Structures are given as structure tokens and as C-alpha cells.
Coordinates of C-alpha atoms in Angstrom, one line a residue:
X293 CA 104.1 21.2 98.9
X294 CA 102.8 23.1 102.2
X295 CA 101.7 26.3 102.5
X296 CA 105.4 26.9 104.6
X297 CA 107.3 25.4 101.2
X298 CA 104.8 27.3 98.7
X299 CA 106.1 30.6 100.6
X300 CA 110.0 29.3 101.1
X301 CA 110.0 28.9 97.5
X302 CA 108.1 32.4 96.3
X303 CA 109.9 34.4 98.8
X304 CA 113.3 32.9 98.0
X305 CA 113.5 34.9 94.6
X306 CA 113.9 38.0 96.8
X307 CA 117.4 36.7 97.4
X308 CA 117.7 38.3 93.8
X309 CA 117.5 41.8 95.2
X310 CA 121.6 42.5 96.2
X311 CA 122.2 40.9 92.5
X312 CA 119.7 43.2 90.6
X313 CA 121.5 46.0 92.0
X314 CA 124.5 45.1 90.7
X315 CA 122.7 44.9 86.9
X316 CA 120.8 48.3 86.8
X317 CA 124.4 49.5 85.6
X318 CA 124.0 48.0 82.7
X319 CA 120.0 49.0 81.9
X320 CA 119.7 49.9 78.3
X321 CA 117.7 53.2 76.7
X322 CA 118.7 51.9 73.1
X323 CA 116.5 52.6 70.2
X324 CA 115.2 49.3 68.7
X325 CA 114.0 48.2 65.3
X326 CA 109.7 46.9 64.6
X327 CA 108.4 44.1 66.1
X328 CA 106.9 42.5 62.7
X329 CA 104.6 41.7 64.9
X330 CA 102.8 45.0 66.3
X331 CA 100.5 46.4 64.3
X332 CA 100.1 50.0 65.0
X333 CA 97.2 51.2 62.9
X334 CA 95.6 53.4 65.2
X335 CA 97.9 53.9 67.7
X336 CA 96.4 56.6 70.4
X337 CA 99.8 57.1 72.8
X338 CA 102.0 60.0 71.8
X339 CA 105.5 58.9 70.1
X340 CA 107.7 62.3 72.1
X341 CA 110.4 61.2 74.1
X342 CA 111.3 61.6 77.2
X343 CA 111.6 64.6 79.3
X344 CA 111.2 66.6 75.5
X345 CA 110.7 70.2 76.6
X346 CA 108.1 71.3 73.7
X347 CA 105.5 68.9 75.5
X348 CA 106.5 69.8 78.5
X349 CA 105.8 73.4 78.2
X350 CA 102.6 72.9 76.7
X351 CA 101.7 71.0 80.0
X352 CA 102.8 73.8 82.0
X353 CA 100.8 75.9 80.1
X354 CA 97.4 74.2 80.4
X355 CA 94.4 75.9 81.5
X356 CA 94.1 76.3 85.2
X357 CA 91.1 74.1 85.8
X358 CA 93.2 70.6 83.6
X359 CA 94.9 70.5 87.0
X360 CA 98.2 69.0 87.5
X361 CA 101.4 70.8 85.3
X362 CA 105.5 69.5 84.9
X363 CA 105.8 72.3 87.6
X364 CA 103.7 71.0 90.4
X365 CA 105.4 69.2 93.3
X366 CA 104.6 66.5 95.4
X367 CA 103.7 67.7 98.0
X368 CA 101.2 69.7 95.7
X369 CA 99.2 66.6 94.9
X370 CA 99.1 64.9 98.1
X371 CA 97.7 67.2 99.8
X372 CA 94.8 68.2 97.2
X373 CA 91.4 67.0 98.6
X374 CA 91.0 64.7 96.1
X375 CA 93.5 62.5 96.9
X376 CA 92.1 62.3 100.4
X377 CA 94.6 60.3 103.1
X378 CA 95.8 58.0 100.6
X379 CA 97.6 60.5 98.2
X380 CA 100.9 59.5 99.2
X381 CA 100.9 56.1 97.8
X382 CA 100.7 57.4 94.3
X383 CA 104.8 57.9 94.8
X384 CA 107.0 55.3 95.8
X385 CA 106.6 55.0 99.4
X386 CA 109.8 52.6 99.8
X387 CA 112.0 55.3 98.1
X388 CA 112.8 58.8 99.9
X389 CA 111.0 61.1 98.2
X390 CA 111.1 64.9 98.8
X391 CA 107.6 66.3 98.2
X392 CA 109.1 69.6 96.6
X393 CA 110.1 67.8 93.9
X394 CA 108.2 68.8 90.4
X395 CA 106.6 65.9 88.7
X396 CA 108.4 66.5 86.1
X397 CA 111.8 65.7 88.9
X398 CA 110.1 62.6 90.1
X399 CA 109.4 61.0 86.2
X400 CA 113.3 60.1 86.1
X401 CA 115.2 56.5 86.2
X402 CA 116.6 58.7 89.3
X403 CA 113.3 57.4 91.7
X404 CA 112.6 55.1 89.8
X405 CA 115.6 52.2 89.8
X406 CA 115.8 50.1 86.2
X407 CA 113.5 51.9 84.4
X408 CA 113.8 53.5 81.5
X409 CA 112.0 55.3 79.2
X410 CA 110.3 57.3 81.6
X411 CA 107.4 60.5 80.2
X412 CA 107.0 63.1 82.7
X413 CA 103.6 64.4 80.2
X414 CA 101.9 60.9 81.1
X415 CA 102.7 61.0 84.7
X416 CA 100.9 64.8 84.2
X417 CA 98.3 62.9 82.4
X418 CA 97.6 59.9 85.0
X419 CA 97.4 62.5 88.1
X420 CA 95.0 64.6 86.2
X421 CA 92.6 61.8 85.1
X422 CA 92.6 60.3 88.7
X423 CA 92.3 63.9 89.5
X424 CA 89.1 64.8 87.7
X425 CA 88.0 61.6 88.3
X426 CA 87.7 62.1 91.6
X427 CA 86.0 65.6 91.1
X428 CA 83.5 63.9 89.0
X429 CA 82.6 62.1 92.7
X430 CA 83.9 58.9 91.3
X431 CA 86.4 56.3 93.9
X432 CA 89.7 56.7 93.0
X433 CA 91.2 54.4 95.4
X434 CA 90.1 51.0 97.5
X435 CA 91.5 50.3 101.0
X436 CA 92.2 45.6 100.3
X437 CA 91.9 45.2 104.4
X438 CA 89.5 46.4 106.9
X439 CA 90.2 49.0 109.7
X440 CA 90.7 45.7 112.5
X441 CA 93.4 43.9 109.6
X442 CA 95.4 47.5 109.7
X443 CA 95.4 47.9 113.8
X444 CA 97.2 44.4 114.0
X445 CA 99.3 44.8 111.0
X446 CA 100.1 49.0 110.0
X447 CA 101.7 48.0 107.3
X448 CA 99.1 47.4 105.6
X449 CA 97.7 51.0 105.4
X450 CA 100.0 51.7 102.7
X451 CA 98.1 49.2 100.1
X452 CA 95.2 49.4 98.3
X453 CA 93.7 49.5 95.1
X454 CA 93.6 52.6 92.5
X455 CA 91.5 52.2 90.0
X456 CA 91.3 53.6 86.4
X457 CA 87.2 53.3 85.3
X458 CA 86.4 51.3 81.8
X459 CA 82.8 50.8 81.1
X460 CA 79.6 49.6 83.0
X461 CA 80.3 45.7 83.6
X462 CA 83.3 45.5 81.6
X463 CA 85.7 42.8 83.0
X464 CA 89.1 44.4 84.8
X465 CA 92.3 44.2 84.9
X466 CA 94.9 43.9 88.0
X467 CA 98.2 45.8 87.3
X468 CA 101.7 45.0 89.8
X469 CA 104.0 47.4 89.0
X470 CA 108.3 46.2 89.1
X471 CA 110.8 47.7 91.6
X472 CA 112.8 44.4 92.5
X473 CA 110.2 43.4 95.9
X474 CA 112.1 46.7 97.3
X475 CA 109.6 49.5 96.1
X476 CA 106.2 49.7 94.2
X477 CA 106.8 51.5 90.4
X478 CA 103.9 52.4 89.7
X479 CA 104.3 55.5 88.3
X480 CA 105.6 54.2 85.4
X481 CA 104.6 49.8 85.2
X482 CA 101.5 50.2 86.6
X483 CA 99.2 53.2 86.0
X484 CA 100.2 54.0 82.9
X485 CA 99.1 50.5 81.4
X486 CA 95.5 51.0 83.8
X487 CA 95.1 54.3 82.3
X488 CA 95.6 52.7 78.8
X489 CA 93.4 49.3 79.6
X490 CA 90.2 51.8 80.7
X491 CA 90.7 53.5 77.7
X492 CA 89.7 50.7 75.9
X493 CA 86.8 49.7 77.8
X494 CA 88.0 47.9 80.1
X495 CA 88.5 48.3 84.1
X496 CA 92.4 48.6 85.4
X497 CA 92.9 48.0 89.1
X498 CA 96.5 49.8 89.6
X499 CA 98.1 47.8 93.1
X500 CA 100.3 49.8 95.9
X501 CA 101.7 46.9 97.8
X502 CA 104.1 45.9 100.6
X503 CA 107.6 44.6 99.0
X504 CA 108.5 42.4 101.4
X505 CA 104.8 40.8 101.7
X506 CA 104.1 41.4 97.6
X507 CA 101.8 37.3 97.0
X508 CA 99.3 38.0 100.1
X509 CA 98.2 41.7 98.9
X510 CA 97.7 40.3 95.1
X511 CA 95.8 37.9 96.6
X512 CA 94.1 39.8 99.1
X513 CA 93.1 42.3 95.8
X514 CA 91.8 39.4 93.8
X515 CA 89.4 38.5 96.6
X516 CA 88.8 42.1 97.2
X517 CA 87.6 43.0 93.7
X518 CA 85.9 39.0 94.0
X519 CA 84.4 40.1 96.6
X520 CA 82.7 43.3 95.7
X521 CA 82.6 43.0 91.3
X522 CA 78.5 44.3 91.4
X523 CA 79.2 47.1 93.7
X524 CA 82.9 48.4 91.4
X525 CA 80.2 47.7 88.3
X526 CA 83.0 45.1 86.8
X527 CA 82.5 41.6 85.9
X528 CA 84.1 39.2 88.2
X529 CA 85.2 36.3 85.2
X530 CA 87.4 36.8 82.5
X531 CA 89.9 39.3 84.4
X532 CA 93.4 40.0 83.7
X533 CA 96.7 40.1 85.3
X534 CA 99.4 41.9 84.8
X535 CA 102.6 42.8 85.5
X536 CA 106.0 44.1 84.9
X537 CA 109.2 42.9 86.5
X538 CA 108.9 41.7 89.5
X539 CA 104.8 42.3 89.3
X540 CA 105.2 39.8 86.2
X541 CA 106.2 37.3 88.6
X542 CA 103.2 38.0 91.5
X543 CA 101.1 37.6 87.9
X544 CA 102.4 34.9 87.4
X545 CA 102.3 33.3 90.7
X546 CA 98.5 34.8 91.2
X547 CA 97.6 33.2 87.7
X548 CA 98.7 30.1 88.6
X549 CA 95.1 28.4 89.8
X550 CA 96.8 26.2 92.5
X551 CA 98.5 28.5 93.7
X552 CA 95.5 31.0 93.9
X553 CA 93.7 28.1 95.6
X554 CA 96.4 27.6 98.4
X555 CA 97.3 31.3 98.4
X556 CA 93.1 32.9 98.9
X557 CA 92.5 29.2 100.7
X558 CA 88.9 29.7 98.2
X559 CA 87.9 27.4 95.1
X560 CA 85.6 30.2 93.9
X561 CA 87.6 32.7 92.3
X562 CA 88.0 31.9 88.7
X563 CA 91.6 31.9 87.6
X564 CA 92.9 35.1 85.5
X565 CA 91.5 34.6 81.4
X566 CA 95.5 36.2 80.7
X567 CA 98.5 37.0 82.2
X568 CA 100.2 39.5 80.7
X569 CA 103.8 39.6 81.5
X570 CA 107.0 42.5 80.9
X571 CA 110.4 42.1 81.2
X572 CA 111.0 38.7 83.9
X573 CA 113.6 35.5 84.2
X574 CA 110.5 33.6 86.0
X575 CA 110.8 30.1 84.9
X576 CA 108.6 27.9 86.3
X577 CA 105.9 26.5 84.3
X578 CA 103.2 24.8 85.2
X579 CA 99.7 23.3 83.9
X580 CA 98.0 25.4 85.8
X581 CA 99.1 28.6 85.0
X582 CA 97.4 30.7 82.9
X583 CA 97.4 31.7 79.2
X584 CA 100.3 34.3 79.4
X585 CA 101.5 37.0 76.9
X586 CA 105.5 38.2 77.5
X587 CA 106.8 41.5 76.0
X588 CA 110.4 41.7 76.9
X589 CA 113.8 43.5 75.1
X590 CA 116.6 42.1 73.5
X591 CA 119.2 44.0 75.0
X592 CA 117.5 43.6 78.7
X593 CA 119.9 42.8 80.8
X594 CA 118.3 41.9 83.8
X595 CA 116.1 39.7 82.7
X596 CA 117.0 37.2 79.7
X597 CA 114.2 36.9 76.2
X598 CA 115.5 33.5 76.1
X599 CA 114.3 32.2 79.7
X600 CA 110.9 33.7 78.6
X601 CA 111.1 32.5 75.8
X602 CA 111.8 29.2 76.9
X603 CA 109.1 29.2 79.8
X604 CA 106.3 30.5 76.4
X605 CA 107.5 26.9 75.2
X606 CA 107.2 24.6 77.7
X607 CA 103.3 26.5 78.0
X608 CA 102.4 25.8 74.5
X609 CA 104.1 22.4 74.7
X610 CA 100.9 21.5 77.8
X611 CA 98.2 23.5 75.3
X612 CA 98.6 27.0 77.2
X613 CA 98.1 29.7 74.3
X614 CA 101.1 31.6 75.0
X615 CA 102.1 34.9 72.6
X616 CA 105.5 36.2 72.6
X617 CA 108.3 39.5 71.6
X618 CA 111.1 40.5 72.0
X619 CA 112.0 44.0 70.7
X620 CA 115.5 44.3 69.2
X621 CA 118.2 46.8 71.0
X622 CA 115.2 47.3 73.9
X623 CA 116.1 47.3 77.3
X624 CA 114.5 46.6 80.8
X625 CA 111.7 48.5 83.0
X626 CA 110.7 50.4 78.8
X627 CA 106.8 50.4 80.6
X628 CA 103.9 51.8 77.6
X629 CA 107.7 51.8 75.4
X630 CA 105.6 55.0 73.7
X631 CA 108.5 56.6 71.4
X632 CA 110.5 52.7 71.0
X633 CA 109.5 50.0 68.3
X634 CA 107.4 48.6 71.6
X635 CA 105.0 51.0 71.3
X636 CA 101.4 50.0 70.6
X637 CA 102.4 45.9 72.6
X638 CA 99.7 46.7 75.0
X639 CA 96.8 46.5 71.8
X640 CA 98.7 43.0 71.1
X641 CA 97.8 42.1 74.8
X642 CA 94.8 43.8 75.2
X643 CA 93.7 41.7 72.4
X644 CA 95.3 38.6 73.0
X645 CA 93.2 38.8 76.7
X646 CA 89.9 39.1 74.7
X647 CA 90.8 35.9 72.5
X648 CA 91.3 34.4 75.7
X649 CA 88.4 35.3 77.8
X650 CA 85.1 32.4 78.3
X651 CA 82.1 32.5 76.0
X652 CA 81.0 31.7 80.2
X653 CA 80.8 32.4 83.6
X654 CA 83.6 30.2 85.4
X655 CA 82.1 27.9 87.8
X656 CA 85.1 27.6 90.2
X657 CA 87.0 24.5 90.2
X658 CA 88.3 21.7 92.6
X659 CA 90.6 21.8 94.8
X660 CA 94.9 21.3 93.0
X661 CA 98.1 21.5 94.3
X662 CA 100.9 23.3 92.9
X663 CA 103.3 21.2 91.5

């Protein structure tokens, strides 16, 4: 397959945009029954439901040194010196976001289209985590592209990696939010995941990518972290790629060893140890795919759980490790699934990643070509 044909294949998926718009009306916010594959012992995540007024009130009464509250505005965040010239990337740059919106206002499906179970307190926690990391002198944002590259293509200015630090020298994850390749829903679909991954001791980078060139940006992110692993304080091998909806397609594509080599033009970058996918209808399966964890709701009107399950069955037949969870009654875009039967799935995914880490550092693989 030529590179031109590859990109034609990849971006053909973008034709789904209008279909997804039409399907968005059937998103279901239903509660669901327990999945027996979840071990809920030792969960650290809260179980309040979206818009919990008691939780919002408690956050509003937080001491001033805590940072931001539910009543803080987007402008308050973006203009804070701790977020430098990249604060606007905390919010979807491809959506019409008013600076006067509060963090409570923005934590809504009206902003994060196609998503459900959006939690104001999680938004506040994420922003305060990054804020306090910055105040402690830790760098929280990295631009992947050089000044020269951005000057040649100004669209690259609205890309980058937010780092949620874990333990120095531990493997890293790259989380990729969805948004139908129309916008990047990071505050619900990748920042929360990165936060929880970092709490488990691993380093997590949330990618802000260009919706019209997502695969190039993820390839660049993998290269950037691999080439700067020592300076970033992360292990270059045994990394994982995570994604929800459109972001899951990105993770699957770059988790494929052949596509990784074609999109980066390099053979020295190891394949991801694990790909974690949520709610996407991606169906291509290849012998070059990475071990894959999947979770999805049974009532997802956008991504069929059967499509996801069938793909994993094909991977299993090729000898590729997989794990599949479907949550009865749950719809699309549930993120961490706090307050639902999906709550705790991220710990299953972390265990799956750990099981598929290699014992020794990768040494690269010979050139491959995608099927």
C-alpha cells in the first residue's frame, strides 16, 4: 500500500462526520447493570452523578489556595500565568467557547457533543492538578512541533501534549480524546484518563491534535516522547495508546506496527505495548496490531459493541491478546464512567497494560508494510 493510498484509507473515515451528527440525538444516558469482569475493590474515584449540587457547593467553598472552583470562568483559567500561552488548549478550540462560561457551564454535553456523564468536579480537579503542578515548577505542556514547523504551517500551533506526571522512569501513555474529528473533547475524554493513569504511577500525555490531521499529530507525539524520553523522565518502551471514539481510531492506527513505521518513517520506535479503545466502530484487524483492551456500552447508538467484539475475536485468532467489556444499558461517550456500572474499567485497562509490558527494552523491528 502506498503512503497516498494509506492516507486515503485513513481519512475516508472522516466521511462519518455528518452521520455521527445525525446519530448524536440517540445518545443514551441510562444507568446500567454491573459487568462481572470489574473488580471494584479499592476504587479511588467518586460516585456522584453529573451536576451534583452538593459536590459543586463543596468545591466553591474550597480555600483560596486550592485554585479554581466551579464558578471560575474559562477566561480565569486561560489568562492565568500558570497556563502560559497554551491555556486555551485546555478547552475545545474548534468549538465556540465563551470566556464568560464557568467551569460548571462548560462541563456539559452542549459543549462536549456526543458525550455523557460529564462531571463538573472532575473538570475542576483536572485544572487544579495542572495548576498546582505548574506552581510547583513542573512543566505541564510541551509543543511537539518546532517554531520553524509552526511558522511553515500555523495550524500546528494548536497542538501539544499536557503531561500528568507519574513516577520518574515509568512507562508513559498517550491519551487521545474523541470528538468526531470535529473537535478535541479532552476535558472529558482524555484529561480524566491521564489523571487516573498518573495516580497509578505512570506518566500520561494528553494529546491536543488537529481534527483534520489527527494521525500525523499522534505520530509526531510518539516520536517526540521517544526522542526526549530521558529529558521527560519517562521510559521509552512499554508505552500505551488510549482513545475514545475518534481518538480510539487514532490509537488503533498508530498502535499497528506497520502504520507506525509508515506514518513516522522510522523503524527504531517500538510498537505500543497496549492499545486501549473506548466506543468506536473501527473494524480493521491486522497481524501487526497491538494487544488491545476494549470497553463500550450496549446501548451505544454510534459505536456498535458487536463490531468492537468481532474485531477482537479476529485479533484473538491471530494470537494477539485482547480484553473486552460491554456495559449493559450504557450509551456513547461515558469517559471514566463514574457513577455508572462502567466505573473502575480504567483499572482493568491498567492491569491489561501491565500484563503486556515486555521484560526487556524493545530493539526496533524490521520494516513492514500495512495489509
